[in-house]
Amino acid sequence: MMEKDAKIYVAGHRGMVGSAIVRELRRQGYTNIITRTHKELDLTRQEAVEKFFAEEKPEYVFLAAAKVGGIVANQSALADFMYENMILEMNVIHAAWQNGCKKLEFLGSSCIYPRMAPQPMPESCLLTSELEKTNEAYALAKISGLKYCEFLNRQYGTDFISVMPTNLYGPNDNYHPEHSHVLPALIRRFHEAKEAGLKEVVCWGDGSPLREFLYVDDLANLCVFLMNNYSGNETVNAGTGKEITIKALAELVAKVVGFEGLIRWDTSRPNGTPRKLLDVSKATSFGWTYKTELKEGIRLSYEDFLNNPMRANDNITNYPLYGDYSDREYISSHSEQRSEDCLRRWY
């Protein structure tokens, strides 16, 4: 168990996941939380990371920092995504081991699982078949971080664990028009359509794909729970175990936002992967379960969006986000005269 005054380092604290972990730690009474911005500490610089760990000697580490992007970024910068993620992970994990860190928790992504994994996807299906090619570099980097934690445990007796979340949403999400995931994308588009008095929003596909969504504060609660209650080499899936169609999701977001126009589905456009669901029986066997139902989570997310309007214009940076990037959804707003502009979204 982490002592309430233990020195805890949260890497990536300005991102959606890292900031949620900081909130959860503070909520539970932890008082000695260390953070560094990217400008203060570039995690891709080995010497800087080693110096930080040697000076600060954090007892516990939550590694939620990552370079992320959508399908275009992943495919156009394969080497960059693989190198930067692998190097920052290795630097932090290695320095934690060198400096006697009591426990480290590595945050990955459900994109580590094979493209044709069984549904729902159990932890045991890792590396059983080929990965999704569109984000292979990112997935390989995440798998490497997970495996390095496992190999340190086996060789040196460390207590380093990993967690693999499903699609995440919530406070401090990204609403960038080109880089956001499907849920924040829908929030932004329905909000803009409502404000502009538009009569309809058009989505690509037929809305049939199924997706799972976890409120980020619930993930943070699980992360702290596992840090205090779990040790093991196999990763732990983080999700709700529940699915919703993209069509039902769009209708739910529209209702929460207050958009009263039509939602039209352009079936000439692709649907994406039919289903992506995590098997969360391992987490539930520990006595943990999520708390925030989707409708309430969307309400809280929209409230956060309204209270932080600059987020809609944020540009993607090296360590702001966390999530799954293996599928795509295209969404566009339309008035009576159809616009040709479609914004790329991820889910």
PDB file of N, CA, C and O in Angstrom, residues 20-65:
ATOM      1  N   ALA A  20      -6.241  13.037 -14.396  1.00  0.00           N
ATOM      2  CA  ALA A  20      -7.247  12.292 -13.623  1.00  0.00           C
ATOM      3  C   ALA A  20      -6.593  11.517 -12.486  1.00  0.00           C
ATOM      4  O   ALA A  20      -7.147  11.428 -11.382  1.00  0.00           O
ATOM      5  N   ILE A  21      -5.410  10.962 -12.732  1.00  0.00           N
ATOM      6  CA  ILE A  21      -4.694  10.240 -11.677  1.00  0.00           C
ATOM      7  C   ILE A  21      -4.304  11.191 -10.556  1.00  0.00           C
ATOM      8  O   ILE A  21      -4.436  10.871  -9.365  1.00  0.00           O
ATOM      9  N   VAL A  22      -3.848  12.384 -10.915  1.00  0.00           N
ATOM     10  CA  VAL A  22      -3.504  13.380  -9.893  1.00  0.00           C
ATOM     11  C   VAL A  22      -4.741  13.733  -9.073  1.00  0.00           C
ATOM     12  O   VAL A  22      -4.684  13.814  -7.832  1.00  0.00           O
ATOM     13  N   ARG A  23      -5.877  13.945  -9.736  1.00  0.00           N
ATOM     14  CA  ARG A  23      -7.125  14.252  -9.003  1.00  0.00           C
ATOM     15  C   ARG A  23      -7.488  13.123  -8.051  1.00  0.00           C
ATOM     16  O   ARG A  23      -7.889  13.362  -6.906  1.00  0.00           O
ATOM     17  N   GLU A  24      -7.370  11.877  -8.522  1.00  0.00           N
ATOM     18  CA  GLU A  24      -7.752  10.738  -7.695  1.00  0.00           C
ATOM     19  C   GLU A  24      -6.813  10.584  -6.507  1.00  0.00           C
ATOM     20  O   GLU A  24      -7.253  10.287  -5.384  1.00  0.00           O
ATOM     21  N   LEU A  25      -5.537  10.770  -6.728  1.00  0.00           N
ATOM     22  CA  LEU A  25      -4.577  10.689  -5.622  1.00  0.00           C
ATOM     23  C   LEU A  25      -4.889  11.738  -4.558  1.00  0.00           C
ATOM     24  O   LEU A  25      -4.895  11.443  -3.353  1.00  0.00           O
ATOM     25  N   ARG A  26      -5.152  12.941  -4.990  1.00  0.00           N
ATOM     26  CA  ARG A  26      -5.476  14.008  -4.037  1.00  0.00           C
ATOM     27  C   ARG A  26      -6.791  13.718  -3.317  1.00  0.00           C
ATOM     28  O   ARG A  26      -6.914  13.966  -2.121  1.00  0.00           O
ATOM     29  N   ARG A  27      -7.756  13.181  -4.055  1.00  0.00           N
ATOM     30  CA  ARG A  27      -9.045  12.839  -3.448  1.00  0.00           C
ATOM     31  C   ARG A  27      -8.870  11.811  -2.340  1.00  0.00           C
ATOM     32  O   ARG A  27      -9.562  11.859  -1.318  1.00  0.00           O
ATOM     33  N   GLN A  28      -7.933  10.888  -2.538  1.00  0.00           N
ATOM     34  CA  GLN A  28      -7.698   9.846  -1.552  1.00  0.00           C
ATOM     35  C   GLN A  28      -6.705  10.259  -0.458  1.00  0.00           C
ATOM     36  O   GLN A  28      -6.362   9.447   0.400  1.00  0.00           O
ATOM     37  N   GLY A  29      -6.255  11.507  -0.500  1.00  0.00           N
ATOM     38  CA  GLY A  29      -5.442  12.016   0.596  1.00  0.00           C
ATOM     39  C   GLY A  29      -3.943  11.896   0.430  1.00  0.00           C
ATOM     40  O   GLY A  29      -3.191  12.093   1.393  1.00  0.00           O
ATOM     41  N   TYR A  30      -3.471  11.619  -0.775  1.00  0.00           N
ATOM     42  CA  TYR A  30      -2.019  11.573  -1.017  1.00  0.00           C
ATOM     43  C   TYR A  30      -1.510  13.001  -1.169  1.00  0.00           C
ATOM     44  O   TYR A  30      -2.085  13.810  -1.888  1.00  0.00           O
ATOM     45  N   THR A  31      -0.432  13.289  -0.481  1.00  0.00           N
ATOM     46  CA  THR A  31      -0.008  14.689  -0.333  1.00  0.00           C
ATOM     47  C   THR A  31       1.327  15.031  -0.968  1.00  0.00           C
ATOM     48  O   THR A  31       1.709  16.199  -1.018  1.00  0.00           O
ATOM     49  N   ASN A  32       2.057  14.047  -1.449  1.00  0.00           N
ATOM     50  CA  ASN A  32       3.421  14.305  -1.949  1.00  0.00           C
ATOM     51  C   ASN A  32       3.530  13.872  -3.411  1.00  0.00           C
ATOM     52  O   ASN A  32       4.250  12.935  -3.745  1.00  0.00           O
ATOM     53  N   ILE A  33       2.795  14.573  -4.280  1.00  0.00           N
ATOM     54  CA  ILE A  33       2.733  14.230  -5.696  1.00  0.00           C
ATOM     55  C   ILE A  33       3.705  15.111  -6.478  1.00  0.00           C
ATOM     56  O   ILE A  33       3.679  16.339  -6.370  1.00  0.00           O
ATOM     57  N   ILE A  34       4.564  14.465  -7.267  1.00  0.00           N
ATOM     58  CA  ILE A  34       5.557  15.179  -8.072  1.00  0.00           C
ATOM     59  C   ILE A  34       5.112  15.203  -9.529  1.00  0.00           C
ATOM     60  O   ILE A  34       4.682  14.181 -10.067  1.00  0.00           O
ATOM     61  N   THR A  35       5.232  16.348 -10.166  1.00  0.00           N
ATOM     62  CA  THR A  35       4.933  16.458 -11.594  1.00  0.00           C
ATOM     63  C   THR A  35       6.000  17.308 -12.278  1.00  0.00           C
ATOM     64  O   THR A  35       6.661  18.126 -11.631  1.00  0.00           O
ATOM     65  N   ARG A  36       6.132  17.105 -13.579  1.00  0.00           N
ATOM     66  CA  ARG A  36       7.012  17.925 -14.409  1.00  0.00           C
ATOM     67  C   ARG A  36       6.358  18.104 -15.769  1.00  0.00           C
ATOM     68  O   ARG A  36       5.844  17.146 -16.347  1.00  0.00           O
ATOM     69  N   THR A  37       6.382  19.330 -16.289  1.00  0.00           N
ATOM     70  CA  THR A  37       5.901  19.552 -17.643  1.00  0.00           C
ATOM     71  C   THR A  37       6.949  19.052 -18.632  1.00  0.00           C
ATOM     72  O   THR A  37       8.099  18.779 -18.272  1.00  0.00           O
ATOM     73  N   HIS A  38       6.537  18.941 -19.883  1.00  0.00           N
ATOM     74  CA  HIS A  38       7.472  18.502 -20.929  1.00  0.00           C
ATOM     75  C   HIS A  38       8.637  19.472 -21.049  1.00  0.00           C
ATOM     76  O   HIS A  38       9.781  19.064 -21.287  1.00  0.00           O
ATOM     77  N   LYS A  39       8.355  20.762 -20.860  1.00  0.00           N
ATOM     78  CA  LYS A  39       9.417  21.763 -20.940  1.00  0.00           C
ATOM     79  C   LYS A  39      10.402  21.600 -19.783  1.00  0.00           C
ATOM     80  O   LYS A  39      11.607  21.788 -19.943  1.00  0.00           O
ATOM     81  N   GLU A  40       9.888  21.234 -18.626  1.00  0.00           N
ATOM     82  CA  GLU A  40      10.757  21.044 -17.457  1.00  0.00           C
ATOM     83  C   GLU A  40      11.536  19.737 -17.517  1.00  0.00           C
ATOM     84  O   GLU A  40      12.671  19.662 -17.006  1.00  0.00           O
ATOM     85  N   LEU A  41      10.952  18.716 -18.118  1.00  0.00           N
ATOM     86  CA  LEU A  41      11.607  17.413 -18.188  1.00  0.00           C
ATOM     87  C   LEU A  41      11.191  16.707 -19.472  1.00  0.00           C
ATOM     88  O   LEU A  41      10.060  16.243 -19.593  1.00  0.00           O
ATOM     89  N   ASP A  42      12.116  16.616 -20.413  1.00  0.00           N
ATOM     90  CA  ASP A  42      11.880  15.899 -21.667  1.00  0.00           C
ATOM     91  C   ASP A  42      12.181  14.426 -21.425  1.00  0.00           C
ATOM     92  O   ASP A  42      13.343  14.038 -21.267  1.00  0.00           O
ATOM     93  N   LEU A  43      11.141  13.611 -21.388  1.00  0.00           N
ATOM     94  CA  LEU A  43      11.305  12.200 -21.040  1.00  0.00           C
ATOM     95  C   LEU A  43      12.044  11.392 -22.111  1.00  0.00           C
ATOM     96  O   LEU A  43      12.428  10.255 -21.863  1.00  0.00           O
ATOM     97  N   THR A  44      12.242  11.984 -23.283  1.00  0.00           N
ATOM     98  CA  THR A  44      13.009  11.282 -24.314  1.00  0.00           C
ATOM     99  C   THR A  44      14.510  11.497 -24.140  1.00  0.00           C
ATOM    100  O   THR A  44      15.304  10.915 -24.883  1.00  0.00           O
ATOM    101  N   ARG A  45      14.912  12.299 -23.178  1.00  0.00           N
ATOM    102  CA  ARG A  45      16.336  12.574 -22.931  1.00  0.00           C
ATOM    103  C   ARG A  45      16.801  11.750 -21.731  1.00  0.00           C
ATOM    104  O   ARG A  45      16.460  12.044 -20.581  1.00  0.00           O
ATOM    105  N   GLN A  46      17.554  10.726 -21.993  1.00  0.00           N
ATOM    106  CA  GLN A  46      17.947   9.779 -20.949  1.00  0.00           C
ATOM    107  C   GLN A  46      18.678  10.458 -19.798  1.00  0.00           C
ATOM    108  O   GLN A  46      18.388  10.191 -18.624  1.00  0.00           O
ATOM    109  N   GLU A  47      19.616  11.315 -20.114  1.00  0.00           N
ATOM    110  CA  GLU A  47      20.398  11.969 -19.062  1.00  0.00           C
ATOM    111  C   GLU A  47      19.514  12.802 -18.144  1.00  0.00           C
ATOM    112  O   GLU A  47      19.668  12.783 -16.914  1.00  0.00           O
ATOM    113  N   ALA A  48      18.550  13.522 -18.731  1.00  0.00           N
ATOM    114  CA  ALA A  48      17.635  14.355 -17.948  1.00  0.00           C
ATOM    115  C   ALA A  48      16.751  13.497 -17.051  1.00  0.00           C
ATOM    116  O   ALA A  48      16.506  13.838 -15.886  1.00  0.00           O
ATOM    117  N   VAL A  49      16.275  12.381 -17.584  1.00  0.00           N
ATOM    118  CA  VAL A  49      15.413  11.493 -16.790  1.00  0.00           C
ATOM    119  C   VAL A  49      16.204  10.867 -15.647  1.00  0.00           C
ATOM    120  O   VAL A  49      15.727  10.798 -14.503  1.00  0.00           O
ATOM    121  N   GLU A  50      17.407  10.417 -15.942  1.00  0.00           N
ATOM    122  CA  GLU A  50      18.241   9.818 -14.897  1.00  0.00           C
ATOM    123  C   GLU A  50      18.565  10.825 -13.797  1.00  0.00           C
ATOM    124  O   GLU A  50      18.562  10.484 -12.605  1.00  0.00           O
ATOM    125  N   LYS A  51      18.824  12.063 -14.178  1.00  0.00           N
ATOM    126  CA  LYS A  51      19.117  13.113 -13.195  1.00  0.00           C
ATOM    127  C   LYS A  51      17.884  13.382 -12.325  1.00  0.00           C
ATOM    128  O   LYS A  51      17.997  13.509 -11.095  1.00  0.00           O
ATOM    129  N   PHE A  52      16.710  13.457 -12.953  1.00  0.00           N
ATOM    130  CA  PHE A  52      15.473  13.697 -12.211  1.00  0.00           C
ATOM    131  C   PHE A  52      15.239  12.605 -11.175  1.00  0.00           C
ATOM    132  O   PHE A  52      14.950  12.877 -10.005  1.00  0.00           O
ATOM    133  N   PHE A  53      15.344  11.337 -11.585  1.00  0.00           N
ATOM    134  CA  PHE A  53      15.107  10.231 -10.653  1.00  0.00           C
ATOM    135  C   PHE A  53      16.155  10.173  -9.555  1.00  0.00           C
ATOM    136  O   PHE A  53      15.840   9.868  -8.397  1.00  0.00           O
ATOM    137  N   ALA A  54      17.408  10.469  -9.887  1.00  0.00           N
ATOM    138  CA  ALA A  54      18.478  10.443  -8.888  1.00  0.00           C
ATOM    139  C   ALA A  54      18.260  11.525  -7.831  1.00  0.00           C
ATOM    140  O   ALA A  54      18.551  11.325  -6.645  1.00  0.00           O
ATOM    141  N   GLU A  55      17.732  12.669  -8.253  1.00  0.00           N
ATOM    142  CA  GLU A  55      17.525  13.786  -7.326  1.00  0.00           C
ATOM    143  C   GLU A  55      16.226  13.631  -6.529  1.00  0.00           C
ATOM    144  O   GLU A  55      16.189  13.883  -5.329  1.00  0.00           O
ATOM    145  N   GLU A  56      15.152  13.220  -7.190  1.00  0.00           N
ATOM    146  CA  GLU A  56      13.843  13.178  -6.549  1.00  0.00           C
ATOM    147  C   GLU A  56      13.545  11.850  -5.836  1.00  0.00           C
ATOM    148  O   GLU A  56      12.795  11.817  -4.866  1.00  0.00           O
ATOM    149  N   LYS A  57      14.090  10.752  -6.347  1.00  0.00           N
ATOM    150  CA  LYS A  57      13.867   9.418  -5.759  1.00  0.00           C
ATOM    151  C   LYS A  57      12.386   9.133  -5.488  1.00  0.00           C
ATOM    152  O   LYS A  57      11.996   8.816  -4.363  1.00  0.00           O
ATOM    153  N   PRO A  58      11.540   9.221  -6.514  1.00  0.00           N
ATOM    154  CA  PRO A  58      10.121   8.897  -6.277  1.00  0.00           C
ATOM    155  C   PRO A  58       9.970   7.440  -5.868  1.00  0.00           C
ATOM    156  O   PRO A  58      10.652   6.554  -6.386  1.00  0.00           O
ATOM    157  N   GLU A  59       9.054   7.204  -4.929  1.00  0.00           N
ATOM    158  CA  GLU A  59       8.815   5.839  -4.455  1.00  0.00           C
ATOM    159  C   GLU A  59       7.840   5.088  -5.355  1.00  0.00           C
ATOM    160  O   GLU A  59       7.913   3.863  -5.481  1.00  0.00           O
ATOM    161  N   TYR A  60       6.911   5.834  -5.962  1.00  0.00           N
ATOM    162  CA  TYR A  60       5.906   5.250  -6.836  1.00  0.00           C
ATOM    163  C   TYR A  60       5.802   6.086  -8.107  1.00  0.00           C
ATOM    164  O   TYR A  60       5.914   7.321  -8.054  1.00  0.00           O
ATOM    165  N   VAL A  61       5.572   5.418  -9.227  1.00  0.00           N
ATOM    166  CA  VAL A  61       5.496   6.110 -10.516  1.00  0.00           C
ATOM    167  C   VAL A  61       4.269   5.646 -11.296  1.00  0.00           C
ATOM    168  O   VAL A  61       4.039   4.441 -11.442  1.00  0.00           O
ATOM    169  N   PHE A  62       3.492   6.606 -11.785  1.00  0.00           N
ATOM    170  CA  PHE A  62       2.419   6.342 -12.737  1.00  0.00           C
ATOM    171  C   PHE A  62       2.897   6.875 -14.089  1.00  0.00           C
ATOM    172  O   PHE A  62       3.059   8.095 -14.253  1.00  0.00           O
ATOM    173  N   LEU A  63       3.132   5.995 -15.042  1.00  0.00           N
ATOM    174  CA  LEU A  63       3.660   6.405 -16.346  1.00  0.00           C
ATOM    175  C   LEU A  63       2.516   6.543 -17.350  1.00  0.00           C
ATOM    176  O   LEU A  63       2.121   5.591 -18.019  1.00  0.00           O
ATOM    177  N   ALA A  64       1.978   7.766 -17.449  1.00  0.00           N
ATOM    178  CA  ALA A  64       0.847   8.041 -18.334  1.00  0.00           C
ATOM    179  C   ALA A  64       1.226   8.971 -19.479  1.00  0.00           C
ATOM    180  O   ALA A  64       0.360   9.490 -20.172  1.00  0.00           O
ATOM    181  N   ALA A  65       2.517   9.182 -19.689  1.00  0.00           N
ATOM    182  CA  ALA A  65       2.977  10.051 -20.772  1.00  0.00           C
ATOM    183  C   ALA A  65       3.130   9.253 -22.052  1.00  0.00           C
ATOM    184  O   ALA A  65       3.551   8.099 -22.029  1.00  0.00           O
TER     185      ALA A  65
END
